[in-house]
PDB file of C-alpha atoms in Angstrom:
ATOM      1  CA  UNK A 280      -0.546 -19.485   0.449  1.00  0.00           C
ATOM      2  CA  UNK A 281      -0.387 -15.869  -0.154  1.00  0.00           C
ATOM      3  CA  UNK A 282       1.687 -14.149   2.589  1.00  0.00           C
ATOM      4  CA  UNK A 283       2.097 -10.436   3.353  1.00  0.00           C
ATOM      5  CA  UNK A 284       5.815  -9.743   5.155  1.00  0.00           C
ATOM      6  CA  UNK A 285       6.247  -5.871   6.632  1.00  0.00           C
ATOM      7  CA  UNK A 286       9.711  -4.191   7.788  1.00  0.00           C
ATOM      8  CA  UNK A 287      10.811  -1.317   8.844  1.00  0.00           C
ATOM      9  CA  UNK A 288       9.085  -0.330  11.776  1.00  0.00           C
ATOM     10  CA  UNK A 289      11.297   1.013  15.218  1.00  0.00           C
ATOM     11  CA  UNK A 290      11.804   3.329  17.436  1.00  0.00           C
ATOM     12  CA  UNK A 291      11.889   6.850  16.720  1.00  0.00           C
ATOM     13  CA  UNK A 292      11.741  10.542  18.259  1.00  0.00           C
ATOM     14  CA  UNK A 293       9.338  13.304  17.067  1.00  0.00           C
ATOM     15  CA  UNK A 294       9.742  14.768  13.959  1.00  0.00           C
ATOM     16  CA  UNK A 295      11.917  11.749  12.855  1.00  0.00           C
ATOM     17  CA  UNK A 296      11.373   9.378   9.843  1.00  0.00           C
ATOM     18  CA  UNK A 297      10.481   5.359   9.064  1.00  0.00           C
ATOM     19  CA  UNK A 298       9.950   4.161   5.903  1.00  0.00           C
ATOM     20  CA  UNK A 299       7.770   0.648   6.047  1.00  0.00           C
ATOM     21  CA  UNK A 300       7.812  -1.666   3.451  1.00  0.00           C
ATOM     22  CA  UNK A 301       5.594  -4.461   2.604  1.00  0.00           C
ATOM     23  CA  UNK A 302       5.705  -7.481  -0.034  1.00  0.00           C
ATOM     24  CA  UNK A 303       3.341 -10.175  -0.729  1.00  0.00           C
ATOM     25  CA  UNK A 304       4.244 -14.040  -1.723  1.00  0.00           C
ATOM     26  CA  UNK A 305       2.358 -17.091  -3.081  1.00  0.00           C
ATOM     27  CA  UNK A 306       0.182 -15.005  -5.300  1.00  0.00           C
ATOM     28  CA  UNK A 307      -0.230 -15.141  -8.796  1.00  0.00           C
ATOM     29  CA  UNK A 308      -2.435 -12.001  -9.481  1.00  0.00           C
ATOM     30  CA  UNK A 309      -1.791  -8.504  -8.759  1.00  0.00           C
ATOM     31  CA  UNK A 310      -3.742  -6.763  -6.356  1.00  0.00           C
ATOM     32  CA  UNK A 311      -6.107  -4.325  -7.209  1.00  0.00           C
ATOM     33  CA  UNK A 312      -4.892  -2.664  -3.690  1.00  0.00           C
ATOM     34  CA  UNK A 313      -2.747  -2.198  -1.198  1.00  0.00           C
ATOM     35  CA  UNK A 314      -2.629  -0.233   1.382  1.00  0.00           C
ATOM     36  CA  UNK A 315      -1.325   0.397   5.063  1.00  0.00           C
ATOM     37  CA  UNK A 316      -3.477   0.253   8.574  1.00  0.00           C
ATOM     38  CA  UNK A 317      -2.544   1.190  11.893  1.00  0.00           C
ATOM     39  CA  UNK A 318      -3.844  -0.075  15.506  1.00  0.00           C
ATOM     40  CA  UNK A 319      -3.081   1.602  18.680  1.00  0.00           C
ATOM     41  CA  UNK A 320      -3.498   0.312  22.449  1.00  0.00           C
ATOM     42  CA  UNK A 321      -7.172   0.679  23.071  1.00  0.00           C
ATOM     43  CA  UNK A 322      -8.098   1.599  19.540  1.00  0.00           C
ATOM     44  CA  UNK A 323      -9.735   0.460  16.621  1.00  0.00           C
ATOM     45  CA  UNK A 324      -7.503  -0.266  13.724  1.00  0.00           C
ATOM     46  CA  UNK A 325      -7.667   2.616  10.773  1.00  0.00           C
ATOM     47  CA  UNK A 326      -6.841   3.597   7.309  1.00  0.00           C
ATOM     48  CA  UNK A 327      -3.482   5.032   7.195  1.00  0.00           C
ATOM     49  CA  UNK A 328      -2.738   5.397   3.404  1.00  0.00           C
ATOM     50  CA  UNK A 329      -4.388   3.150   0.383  1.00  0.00           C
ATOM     51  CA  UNK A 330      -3.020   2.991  -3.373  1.00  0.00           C
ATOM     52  CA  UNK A 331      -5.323   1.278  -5.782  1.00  0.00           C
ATOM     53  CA  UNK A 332      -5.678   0.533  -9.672  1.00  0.00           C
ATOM     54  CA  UNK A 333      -4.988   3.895 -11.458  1.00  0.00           C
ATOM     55  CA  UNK A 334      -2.559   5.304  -9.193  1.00  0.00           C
ATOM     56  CA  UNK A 335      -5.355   6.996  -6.936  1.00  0.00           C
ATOM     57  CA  UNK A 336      -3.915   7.171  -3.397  1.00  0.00           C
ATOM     58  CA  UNK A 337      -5.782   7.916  -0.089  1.00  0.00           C
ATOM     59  CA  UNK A 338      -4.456   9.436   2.747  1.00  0.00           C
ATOM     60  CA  UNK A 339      -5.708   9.601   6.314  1.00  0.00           C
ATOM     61  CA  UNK A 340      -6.593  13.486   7.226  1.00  0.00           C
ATOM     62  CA  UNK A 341      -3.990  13.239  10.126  1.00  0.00           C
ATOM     63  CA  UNK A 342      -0.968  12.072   8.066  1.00  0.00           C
ATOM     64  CA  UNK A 343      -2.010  13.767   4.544  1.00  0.00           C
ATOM     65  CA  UNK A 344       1.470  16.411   4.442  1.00  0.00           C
ATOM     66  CA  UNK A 345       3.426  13.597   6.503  1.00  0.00           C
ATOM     67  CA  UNK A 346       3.635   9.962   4.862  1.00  0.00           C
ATOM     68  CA  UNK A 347       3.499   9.134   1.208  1.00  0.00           C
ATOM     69  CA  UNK A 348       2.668   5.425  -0.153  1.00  0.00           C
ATOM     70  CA  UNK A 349       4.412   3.877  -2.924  1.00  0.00           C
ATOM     71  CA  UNK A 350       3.360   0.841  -4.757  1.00  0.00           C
ATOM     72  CA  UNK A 351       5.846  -1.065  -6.690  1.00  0.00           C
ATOM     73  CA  UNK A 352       4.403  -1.695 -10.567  1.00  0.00           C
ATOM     74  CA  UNK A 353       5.852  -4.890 -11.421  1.00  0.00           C
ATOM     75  CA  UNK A 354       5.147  -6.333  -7.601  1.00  0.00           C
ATOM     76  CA  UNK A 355       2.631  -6.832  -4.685  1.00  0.00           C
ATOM     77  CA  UNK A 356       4.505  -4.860  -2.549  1.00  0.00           C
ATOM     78  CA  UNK A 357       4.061  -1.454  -1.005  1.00  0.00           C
ATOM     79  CA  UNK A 358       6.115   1.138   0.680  1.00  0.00           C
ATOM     80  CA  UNK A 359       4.939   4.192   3.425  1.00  0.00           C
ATOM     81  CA  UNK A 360       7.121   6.581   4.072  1.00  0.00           C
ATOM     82  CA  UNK A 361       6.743   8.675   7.461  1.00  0.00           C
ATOM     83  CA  UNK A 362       7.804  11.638   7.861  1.00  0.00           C
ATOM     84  CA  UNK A 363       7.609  14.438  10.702  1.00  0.00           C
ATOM     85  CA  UNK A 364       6.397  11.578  13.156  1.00  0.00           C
ATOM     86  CA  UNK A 365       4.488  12.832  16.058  1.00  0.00           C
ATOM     87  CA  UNK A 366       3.561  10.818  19.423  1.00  0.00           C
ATOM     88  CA  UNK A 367      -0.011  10.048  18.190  1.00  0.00           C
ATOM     89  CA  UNK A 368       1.612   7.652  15.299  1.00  0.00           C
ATOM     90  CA  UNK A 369       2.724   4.802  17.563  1.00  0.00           C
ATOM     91  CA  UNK A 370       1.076   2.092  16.686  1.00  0.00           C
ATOM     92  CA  UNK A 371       1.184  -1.502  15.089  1.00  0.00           C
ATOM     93  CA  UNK A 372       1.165  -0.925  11.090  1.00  0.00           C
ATOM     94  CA  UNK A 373      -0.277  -3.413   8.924  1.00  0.00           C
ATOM     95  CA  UNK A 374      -0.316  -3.557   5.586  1.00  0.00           C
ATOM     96  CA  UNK A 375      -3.201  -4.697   3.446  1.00  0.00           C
ATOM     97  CA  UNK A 376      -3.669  -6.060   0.061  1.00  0.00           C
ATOM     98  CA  UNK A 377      -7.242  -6.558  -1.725  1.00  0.00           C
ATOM     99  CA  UNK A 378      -7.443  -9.075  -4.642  1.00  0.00           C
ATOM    100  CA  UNK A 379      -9.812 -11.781  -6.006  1.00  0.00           C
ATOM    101  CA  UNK A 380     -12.307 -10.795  -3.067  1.00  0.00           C
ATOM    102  CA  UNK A 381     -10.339 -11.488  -0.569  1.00  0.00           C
ATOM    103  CA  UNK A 382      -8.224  -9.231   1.737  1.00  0.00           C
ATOM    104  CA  UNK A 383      -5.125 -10.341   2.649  1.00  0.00           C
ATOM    105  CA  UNK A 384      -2.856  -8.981   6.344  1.00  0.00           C
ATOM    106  CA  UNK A 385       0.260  -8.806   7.051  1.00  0.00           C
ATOM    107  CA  UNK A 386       1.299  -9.284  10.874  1.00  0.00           C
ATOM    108  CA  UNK A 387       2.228  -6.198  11.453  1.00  0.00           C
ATOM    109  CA  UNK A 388       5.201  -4.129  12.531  1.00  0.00           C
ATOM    110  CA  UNK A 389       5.835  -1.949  15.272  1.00  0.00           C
ATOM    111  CA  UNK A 390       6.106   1.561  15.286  1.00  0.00           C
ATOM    112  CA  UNK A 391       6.617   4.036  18.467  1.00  0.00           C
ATOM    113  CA  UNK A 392       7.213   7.636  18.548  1.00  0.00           C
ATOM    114  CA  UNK A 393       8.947   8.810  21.811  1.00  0.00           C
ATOM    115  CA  UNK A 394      10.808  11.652  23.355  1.00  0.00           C
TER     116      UNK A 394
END
């Protein structure tokens, strides 16, 4: 059973910095993607950052300058870092990988930005 397992979420002021990481289990291909989503109270979930086959990354126009994703060559696992946080990052961050047609979740991990 392939798993996705997140960390590194918390609380932080603005301007401050959270790395997330992300690793997958119970697979035996690599995934042609993986990538990091975000859902706030009330909102629809969206792309935060995607890295696929090739290197090509993909940023979100509200965090392109601010968070940088990292993919681990040798694993399924993925890495955001966050930088200059603002209040309008909080949310939950899940991280995504795509492989064999199927797209896989992780459960999430918390992330709030307060003064």
């Amino acid at each position: 059973q392939v798993q996705l397992v997140e960390s590194g979420g918390g609380l932080v002021h603005p301007g401050g910095s959270l790395r997330l990481s992300c690793e997958a289990s119970g697979t035996n291909f690599r995934f042609t993607s993986m990538g990091w989503y975000r859902q706030a109270p009330g909102k629809e979930r969206e792309l935060v950052a995607v890295m696929i086959s090739g290197g090509n990354k993909n940023y979100a126009d509200s965090v392109k300058g601010r968070f940088t994703i990292s993919r681990d060559n040798y694993r399924n696992a993925v890495s955001l870092q966050m930088n200059s946080l603002k209040l309008e990052d909080t949310a939950v961050y899940y991280c995504k990988g795509n492989g064999q047609g199927h797209d896989y979740w992780g459960q999430g991990t918390q992330v709030t930005v307060s003064e």
